[in-house]
């Protein structure tokens, strides 16, 4: 039975357990309606309209929702690409604040918000069967007094590595653990790192990412992970235990294991763009929730994106919603996942308030004053 919503609260954003159910809060300045789509184990969808709006946040509380529940968002509102508006309720959307995501995309014409024959028109093809599902997560975890090693930077030996690649073919790792967070936390890997004198691992992207359509169409998948779609969700395919929220606990266990060995965990993070690509790309999340609040649009034609990353789109850190998402993500990975630092991919892109790089950009100001993020190791890739 579909639960009946009550008003709930506008904070925190995302779907979060709160004792007797979940609170759902979605930021969109331009949406006229937001639905929470719940999926049962047979794949049947049950939609619940979020009844309340506080400022730009649509929200509701729903009782009876449990950990492991699959869900997505549907957002209705104006369709006017020339004005930067791309709402389409036929498209199932990934929650930007999802803590876990299950699966990859299935390539097909239903992924685009626009009609393939006429990009100015809205597609009517439903995309639910083609889009990964978000997962409601139980965040409880016994850290057993975990403490950060806090190795001084001048004494640090930072080892850049890939979660899957590090253990995928290692003969001493049980086959069922190879290529996973659990595999990386195996004593064979930990002891190898200690023998090398490593004090910190810098993990290539572990935010949940998707394979680009052109790769899927030729039978390939994204290996490196620089195609993020979930900035608070550890990549599901790297979990040995499953993708219905198990990836969160498994990542936490990896961090706890490495910390016990005196090894810090630094994440390579890609906040400069997302998997949705340019204006002809799929509508998977941000584009359908509030296109202009997350993406940098062309000054000359707001139906097109300003691409300073070479990937088709650029997150617009001059917009409060995008900047808040980045900072919320950083704080989450430090406070809840216990990571020790970040390496920012194309860091200069995060300091483009208007057009060019600005050393006094709002992103730097927020990082410097933040009592959590300012205290961890921060590494910037300096070019764009």
Short mmCIF file of C-alpha atoms in Angstrom, two decimals:
data_model
loop_
_atom_site.label_atom_id
_atom_site.label_comp_id
_atom_site.label_asym_id
_atom_site.label_seq_id
_atom_site.Cartn_x
_atom_site.Cartn_y
_atom_site.Cartn_z
CA UNK A 1 0.00 0.00 0.00
CA UNK A 2 1.33 3.45 -0.94
CA UNK A 3 1.94 5.53 2.20
CA UNK A 4 0.09 8.82 2.67
CA UNK A 5 2.41 11.80 2.98
CA UNK A 6 2.39 14.49 5.64
CA UNK A 7 4.14 17.81 5.32
CA UNK A 8 7.57 16.82 6.69
CA UNK A 9 10.52 19.20 6.78
CA UNK A 10 12.56 21.06 4.12
CA UNK A 11 15.86 19.88 5.59
CA UNK A 12 17.96 17.84 5.15
CA UNK A 13 17.72 17.45 1.38
CA UNK A 14 17.25 13.93 0.05
CA UNK A 15 15.38 10.91 1.41
CA UNK A 16 16.45 10.23 4.99
CA UNK A 17 15.24 7.74 7.58
CA UNK A 18 13.93 9.43 10.71
CA UNK A 19 12.60 6.64 12.93
CA UNK A 20 9.10 5.83 11.66
CA UNK A 21 9.68 6.43 7.97
CA UNK A 22 11.50 8.92 5.77
CA UNK A 23 11.60 12.63 5.14
CA UNK A 24 11.98 13.62 1.49
CA UNK A 25 13.14 17.11 0.48
CA UNK A 26 13.93 18.19 -3.09
CA UNK A 27 15.28 21.59 -4.13
CA UNK A 28 13.84 23.02 -7.35
CA UNK A 29 13.20 26.68 -8.03
CA UNK A 30 11.18 26.04 -11.20
CA UNK A 31 9.24 22.81 -10.56
CA UNK A 32 5.47 22.95 -10.24
CA UNK A 33 5.21 19.47 -8.69
CA UNK A 34 7.53 16.77 -7.38
CA UNK A 35 6.65 13.09 -6.99
CA UNK A 36 8.52 10.45 -5.03
CA UNK A 37 8.35 7.22 -7.06
CA UNK A 38 8.60 4.08 -4.94
CA UNK A 39 9.42 0.75 -6.60
CA UNK A 40 8.58 -2.65 -5.16
CA UNK A 41 10.60 -5.81 -5.77
CA UNK A 42 8.54 -6.58 -8.87
CA UNK A 43 9.43 -3.21 -10.37
CA UNK A 44 5.94 -1.75 -9.96
CA UNK A 45 5.94 2.01 -9.36
CA UNK A 46 3.89 3.89 -6.77
CA UNK A 47 3.98 7.69 -6.94
CA UNK A 48 3.54 10.02 -3.98
CA UNK A 49 3.17 13.77 -4.52
CA UNK A 50 5.24 15.90 -2.12
CA UNK A 51 2.50 18.14 -0.68
CA UNK A 52 4.45 20.97 0.90
CA UNK A 53 6.83 23.65 -0.37
CA UNK A 54 9.08 25.83 1.77
CA UNK A 55 10.94 28.36 -0.35
CA UNK A 56 12.36 26.34 -3.24
CA UNK A 57 12.21 22.99 -1.38
CA UNK A 58 9.38 20.49 -1.98
CA UNK A 59 9.03 18.09 0.93
CA UNK A 60 7.01 15.40 2.69
CA UNK A 61 7.20 12.78 5.42
CA UNK A 62 6.15 9.20 4.68
CA UNK A 63 5.71 6.50 7.31
CA UNK A 64 6.49 2.84 6.76
CA UNK A 65 9.44 3.26 4.38
CA UNK A 66 12.32 0.94 5.27
CA UNK A 67 16.03 0.62 4.39
CA UNK A 68 16.55 -0.93 0.98
CA UNK A 69 13.52 0.77 -0.56
CA UNK A 70 14.10 1.62 -4.23
CA UNK A 71 13.00 5.08 -5.34
CA UNK A 72 13.39 7.89 -7.85
CA UNK A 73 11.96 11.35 -8.50
CA UNK A 74 9.58 12.75 -11.10
CA UNK A 75 9.54 16.51 -11.51
CA UNK A 76 6.93 18.46 -13.44
CA UNK A 77 7.23 22.05 -14.58
CA UNK A 78 7.81 24.20 -17.64
CA UNK A 79 9.39 22.80 -20.79
CA UNK A 80 11.15 25.67 -22.55
CA UNK A 81 14.72 24.78 -23.58
CA UNK A 82 15.37 28.29 -24.91
CA UNK A 83 14.78 29.54 -21.35
CA UNK A 84 16.87 26.78 -19.79
CA UNK A 85 13.81 24.88 -18.54
CA UNK A 86 13.75 21.12 -19.17
CA UNK A 87 11.20 19.54 -16.82
CA UNK A 88 9.67 16.28 -18.00
CA UNK A 89 7.59 14.09 -15.64
CA UNK A 90 7.97 11.13 -18.04
CA UNK A 91 11.59 10.87 -16.92
CA UNK A 92 12.56 9.08 -13.72
CA UNK A 93 15.30 11.09 -11.99
CA UNK A 94 18.10 10.17 -9.63
CA UNK A 95 17.98 12.07 -6.33
CA UNK A 96 21.09 14.32 -6.17
CA UNK A 97 21.22 13.57 -2.44
CA UNK A 98 20.80 9.79 -2.70
CA UNK A 99 23.09 7.90 -0.32
CA UNK A 100 23.10 4.77 -2.49
CA UNK A 101 22.27 4.04 -6.12
CA UNK A 102 21.64 0.64 -7.68
CA UNK A 103 22.60 -0.21 -11.24
CA UNK A 104 23.63 1.49 -14.48
CA UNK A 105 21.68 3.04 -17.34
CA UNK A 106 20.11 1.07 -20.16
CA UNK A 107 20.78 2.92 -23.39
CA UNK A 108 17.72 3.79 -25.46
CA UNK A 109 15.71 6.66 -26.92
CA UNK A 110 13.68 7.06 -23.74
CA UNK A 111 16.62 8.52 -21.81
CA UNK A 112 16.46 11.97 -23.37
CA UNK A 113 14.08 14.59 -22.07
CA UNK A 114 13.61 15.92 -25.59
CA UNK A 115 12.07 14.19 -28.60
CA UNK A 116 14.88 12.77 -30.73
CA UNK A 117 13.19 13.87 -33.94
CA UNK A 118 12.53 17.37 -32.61
CA UNK A 119 14.85 18.51 -29.77
CA UNK A 120 12.61 21.50 -29.09
CA UNK A 121 9.74 19.19 -28.12
CA UNK A 122 9.35 17.20 -24.89
CA UNK A 123 9.67 13.41 -25.10
CA UNK A 124 6.70 11.37 -23.91
CA UNK A 125 8.61 8.08 -23.53
CA UNK A 126 8.79 6.88 -19.92
CA UNK A 127 12.35 6.18 -18.75
CA UNK A 128 11.76 4.31 -15.45
CA UNK A 129 12.93 0.94 -16.78
CA UNK A 130 16.17 2.47 -18.09
CA UNK A 131 17.38 4.48 -15.10
CA UNK A 132 19.19 3.29 -11.93
CA UNK A 133 17.19 3.39 -8.72
CA UNK A 134 18.08 5.29 -5.57
CA UNK A 135 18.12 3.35 -2.30
CA UNK A 136 16.94 4.34 1.18
CA UNK A 137 19.90 3.72 3.50
CA UNK A 138 20.23 2.85 7.17
CA UNK A 139 23.20 5.03 8.13
CA UNK A 140 23.98 3.33 11.44
CA UNK A 141 27.48 1.84 11.64
CA UNK A 142 29.75 0.84 14.52
CA UNK A 143 32.96 2.80 13.95
CA UNK A 144 34.42 1.32 17.17
CA UNK A 145 36.19 4.53 18.11
CA UNK A 146 37.68 5.12 14.65
CA UNK A 147 40.13 8.02 14.56
CA UNK A 148 41.87 9.66 11.63
CA UNK A 149 45.64 9.02 11.35
CA UNK A 150 46.22 12.75 10.68
CA UNK A 151 49.62 12.21 9.08
CA UNK A 152 51.33 15.58 8.46
CA UNK A 153 51.36 16.40 4.77
CA UNK A 154 55.13 16.69 4.63
CA UNK A 155 55.41 13.12 5.94
CA UNK A 156 52.73 11.69 3.67
CA UNK A 157 53.28 9.01 1.04
CA UNK A 158 50.13 9.21 -1.09
CA UNK A 159 49.39 6.20 -3.30
CA UNK A 160 46.91 6.85 -6.12
CA UNK A 161 44.90 3.73 -6.92
CA UNK A 162 41.68 2.32 -8.34
CA UNK A 163 39.37 0.33 -6.05
CA UNK A 164 38.53 -2.29 -8.67
CA UNK A 165 41.91 -2.44 -10.34
CA UNK A 166 43.92 -2.82 -7.14
CA UNK A 167 42.46 -6.19 -6.18
CA UNK A 168 40.71 -7.47 -9.30
CA UNK A 169 43.38 -10.02 -10.27
CA UNK A 170 45.23 -10.34 -6.95
CA UNK A 171 45.84 -14.08 -6.35
CA UNK A 172 45.62 -13.77 -2.54
CA UNK A 173 42.18 -12.11 -2.58
CA UNK A 174 39.15 -14.46 -2.51
CA UNK A 175 37.52 -14.35 -5.97
CA UNK A 176 34.22 -13.05 -4.59
CA UNK A 177 35.98 -10.03 -3.08
CA UNK A 178 38.19 -9.05 -6.00
CA UNK A 179 37.53 -5.59 -7.38
CA UNK A 180 35.52 -4.42 -4.37
CA UNK A 181 35.80 -2.24 -1.27
CA UNK A 182 36.04 -5.45 0.77
CA UNK A 183 38.81 -6.70 -1.51
CA UNK A 184 40.79 -3.52 -1.02
CA UNK A 185 40.42 -3.89 2.75
CA UNK A 186 41.78 -7.47 2.67
CA UNK A 187 45.00 -8.02 4.70
CA UNK A 188 46.91 -8.88 1.50
CA UNK A 189 46.30 -5.38 0.14
CA UNK A 190 46.73 -3.56 3.45
CA UNK A 191 50.03 -5.31 4.17
CA UNK A 192 51.25 -4.52 0.64
CA UNK A 193 50.53 -0.82 1.19
CA UNK A 194 52.31 -0.86 4.55
CA UNK A 195 55.38 -2.55 3.04
CA UNK A 196 55.55 0.27 0.49
CA UNK A 197 55.46 2.87 3.25
CA UNK A 198 52.11 4.28 2.10
CA UNK A 199 50.43 6.66 4.56
CA UNK A 200 47.39 7.53 2.41
CA UNK A 201 45.51 6.05 -0.54
CA UNK A 202 44.02 8.45 -3.06
CA UNK A 203 41.09 6.60 -4.58
CA UNK A 204 40.13 7.30 -8.16
CA UNK A 205 36.44 8.30 -8.27
CA UNK A 206 34.17 6.30 -5.99
CA UNK A 207 31.15 8.60 -6.20
CA UNK A 208 28.49 6.64 -8.05
CA UNK A 209 29.08 7.00 -11.76
CA UNK A 210 27.43 5.77 -14.94
CA UNK A 211 28.71 4.65 -18.31
CA UNK A 212 28.29 7.11 -21.17
CA UNK A 213 25.85 6.18 -23.91
CA UNK A 214 28.48 5.99 -26.62
CA UNK A 215 30.39 3.40 -24.58
CA UNK A 216 27.29 1.34 -23.82
CA UNK A 217 26.32 1.36 -27.51
CA UNK A 218 29.54 -0.46 -28.43
CA UNK A 219 29.46 -2.90 -25.53
CA UNK A 220 31.92 -1.08 -23.25
CA UNK A 221 31.62 0.54 -19.84
CA UNK A 222 33.26 3.38 -17.96
CA UNK A 223 36.23 2.08 -15.96
CA UNK A 224 37.85 5.21 -14.53
CA UNK A 225 34.76 6.76 -12.96
CA UNK A 226 35.03 10.39 -14.09
CA UNK A 227 31.33 10.52 -14.94
CA UNK A 228 29.57 11.16 -11.63
CA UNK A 229 25.82 11.10 -11.10
CA UNK A 230 25.64 10.67 -7.28
CA UNK A 231 27.87 12.90 -5.16
CA UNK A 232 26.88 11.33 -1.82
CA UNK A 233 26.69 7.69 -2.95
CA UNK A 234 29.63 5.25 -3.03
CA UNK A 235 29.77 3.47 -6.39
CA UNK A 236 27.49 0.45 -6.12
CA UNK A 237 29.38 -1.91 -8.43
CA UNK A 238 32.41 -1.82 -6.12
CA UNK A 239 30.50 -3.54 -3.30
CA UNK A 240 30.84 -7.26 -2.76
CA UNK A 241 27.81 -7.37 -0.43
CA UNK A 242 25.24 -5.85 -2.80
CA UNK A 243 23.84 -2.54 -4.01
CA UNK A 244 20.69 -2.14 -1.88
CA UNK A 245 22.58 0.07 0.58
CA UNK A 246 25.26 -2.49 1.45
CA UNK A 247 27.82 -0.41 -0.47
CA UNK A 248 27.64 2.30 2.18
CA UNK A 249 28.54 0.01 5.10
CA UNK A 250 31.19 -1.77 3.00
CA UNK A 251 32.90 1.53 2.16
CA UNK A 252 32.81 2.57 5.82
CA UNK A 253 34.39 -0.75 6.77
CA UNK A 254 37.19 -0.13 4.25
CA UNK A 255 37.93 3.27 5.79
CA UNK A 256 37.88 1.83 9.30
CA UNK A 257 40.25 -0.98 8.28
CA UNK A 258 42.72 1.38 6.63
CA UNK A 259 42.62 3.80 9.55
CA UNK A 260 43.48 0.97 11.95
CA UNK A 261 46.56 0.38 9.80
CA UNK A 262 47.48 4.06 9.96
CA UNK A 263 46.49 4.73 6.34
CA UNK A 264 44.39 7.73 5.37
CA UNK A 265 41.75 7.78 2.63
CA UNK A 266 41.65 10.63 0.11
CA UNK A 267 39.00 10.77 -2.61
CA UNK A 268 39.48 11.96 -6.18
CA UNK A 269 36.23 13.94 -6.62
CA UNK A 270 34.63 15.19 -9.84
CA UNK A 271 32.41 18.13 -8.97
CA UNK A 272 33.00 19.98 -12.23
CA UNK A 273 30.53 18.05 -14.44
CA UNK A 274 28.07 15.14 -14.43
CA UNK A 275 27.16 12.15 -16.57
CA UNK A 276 24.26 13.96 -18.29
CA UNK A 277 26.49 15.46 -21.00
CA UNK A 278 25.45 18.33 -23.26
CA UNK A 279 21.96 19.48 -24.17
CA UNK A 280 21.45 16.41 -26.35
CA UNK A 281 22.41 14.01 -23.54
CA UNK A 282 20.19 11.92 -21.27
CA UNK A 283 17.90 13.38 -18.62
CA UNK A 284 18.92 11.42 -15.53
CA UNK A 285 18.90 13.84 -12.60
CA UNK A 286 19.92 17.50 -12.39
CA UNK A 287 18.70 18.44 -15.87
CA UNK A 288 15.14 17.41 -15.06
CA UNK A 289 15.11 18.70 -11.47
CA UNK A 290 16.29 22.27 -12.10
CA UNK A 291 18.49 22.61 -15.16
CA UNK A 292 19.54 26.24 -14.70
CA UNK A 293 20.18 25.85 -10.96
CA UNK A 294 22.86 23.21 -11.54
CA UNK A 295 24.36 23.71 -15.01
CA UNK A 296 26.20 26.59 -16.62
CA UNK A 297 24.13 27.66 -19.62
CA UNK A 298 25.31 29.55 -22.67
CA UNK A 299 24.81 33.31 -22.47
CA UNK A 300 23.82 33.41 -26.14
CA UNK A 301 21.45 30.43 -26.14
CA UNK A 302 20.13 29.00 -22.88
CA UNK A 303 19.09 25.82 -24.63
CA UNK A 304 22.79 25.01 -24.84
CA UNK A 305 25.44 24.42 -22.17
CA UNK A 306 28.61 26.36 -21.54
CA UNK A 307 31.20 23.58 -21.55
CA UNK A 308 34.47 24.49 -19.83
CA UNK A 309 35.26 20.88 -18.87
CA UNK A 310 35.35 19.22 -22.28
CA UNK A 311 32.66 16.75 -21.19
CA UNK A 312 29.52 18.45 -22.48
CA UNK A 313 28.41 20.26 -19.32
CA UNK A 314 29.78 22.18 -16.36
CA UNK A 315 28.26 22.51 -12.91
CA UNK A 316 27.54 26.18 -12.24
CA UNK A 317 29.19 26.93 -8.90
CA UNK A 318 27.84 30.46 -9.17
CA UNK A 319 24.40 29.02 -8.37
CA UNK A 320 23.52 28.42 -4.68
CA UNK A 321 21.96 24.98 -5.30
CA UNK A 322 25.05 23.59 -7.04
CA UNK A 323 27.43 25.13 -4.53
CA UNK A 324 25.38 23.79 -1.62
CA UNK A 325 25.38 20.28 -3.11
CA UNK A 326 29.16 20.29 -3.38
CA UNK A 327 29.66 21.49 0.18
CA UNK A 328 27.02 19.09 1.57
CA UNK A 329 28.75 16.26 -0.25
CA UNK A 330 32.20 17.17 1.09
CA UNK A 331 30.93 17.42 4.67
CA UNK A 332 29.05 14.13 4.35
CA UNK A 333 32.13 12.20 3.21
CA UNK A 334 34.18 13.61 6.11
CA UNK A 335 31.63 13.36 8.92
CA UNK A 336 29.71 10.22 7.93
CA UNK A 337 32.25 8.28 5.85
CA UNK A 338 35.36 9.42 7.77
CA UNK A 339 37.52 10.20 4.72
CA UNK A 340 40.64 12.28 5.25
CA UNK A 341 40.79 14.54 2.23
CA UNK A 342 39.97 15.25 -1.38
CA UNK A 343 41.70 15.69 -4.72
CA UNK A 344 39.59 18.03 -6.85
CA UNK A 345 39.41 17.14 -10.53
CA UNK A 346 39.64 20.33 -12.68
CA UNK A 347 39.66 22.44 -9.52
CA UNK A 348 39.86 25.71 -11.46
CA UNK A 349 36.39 25.01 -12.87
CA UNK A 350 35.03 25.21 -9.33
CA UNK A 351 36.37 28.77 -9.10
CA UNK A 352 34.54 30.17 -12.13
CA UNK A 353 31.91 32.39 -10.53
CA UNK A 354 31.08 34.09 -13.83
CA UNK A 355 33.52 33.41 -16.65
CA UNK A 356 37.22 33.19 -15.80
CA UNK A 357 39.06 31.70 -12.84
CA UNK A 358 38.74 33.80 -9.67
CA UNK A 359 41.03 33.09 -6.74
CA UNK A 360 38.42 34.78 -4.53
CA UNK A 361 35.58 32.59 -5.77
CA UNK A 362 32.77 31.60 -3.42
CA UNK A 363 33.82 27.95 -3.46
CA UNK A 364 37.22 28.77 -1.95
CA UNK A 365 35.62 31.04 0.64
CA UNK A 366 33.22 28.30 1.70
CA UNK A 367 35.99 25.72 1.98
CA UNK A 368 38.26 28.04 3.98
CA UNK A 369 35.58 28.92 6.54
CA UNK A 370 33.99 25.49 6.84
CA UNK A 371 34.87 23.94 10.23
CA UNK A 372 34.82 20.41 8.75
CA UNK A 373 36.14 20.62 5.20
CA UNK A 374 38.94 23.08 5.99
CA UNK A 375 40.52 20.58 8.39
CA UNK A 376 41.22 17.75 5.92
CA UNK A 377 43.81 17.36 3.16
CA UNK A 378 42.84 19.28 0.02
CA UNK A 379 44.60 18.76 -3.31
CA UNK A 380 43.74 20.71 -6.47
CA UNK A 381 44.22 19.68 -10.07
CA UNK A 382 45.28 23.11 -11.36
CA UNK A 383 44.42 23.10 -15.08
CA UNK A 384 41.28 23.42 -17.15
#
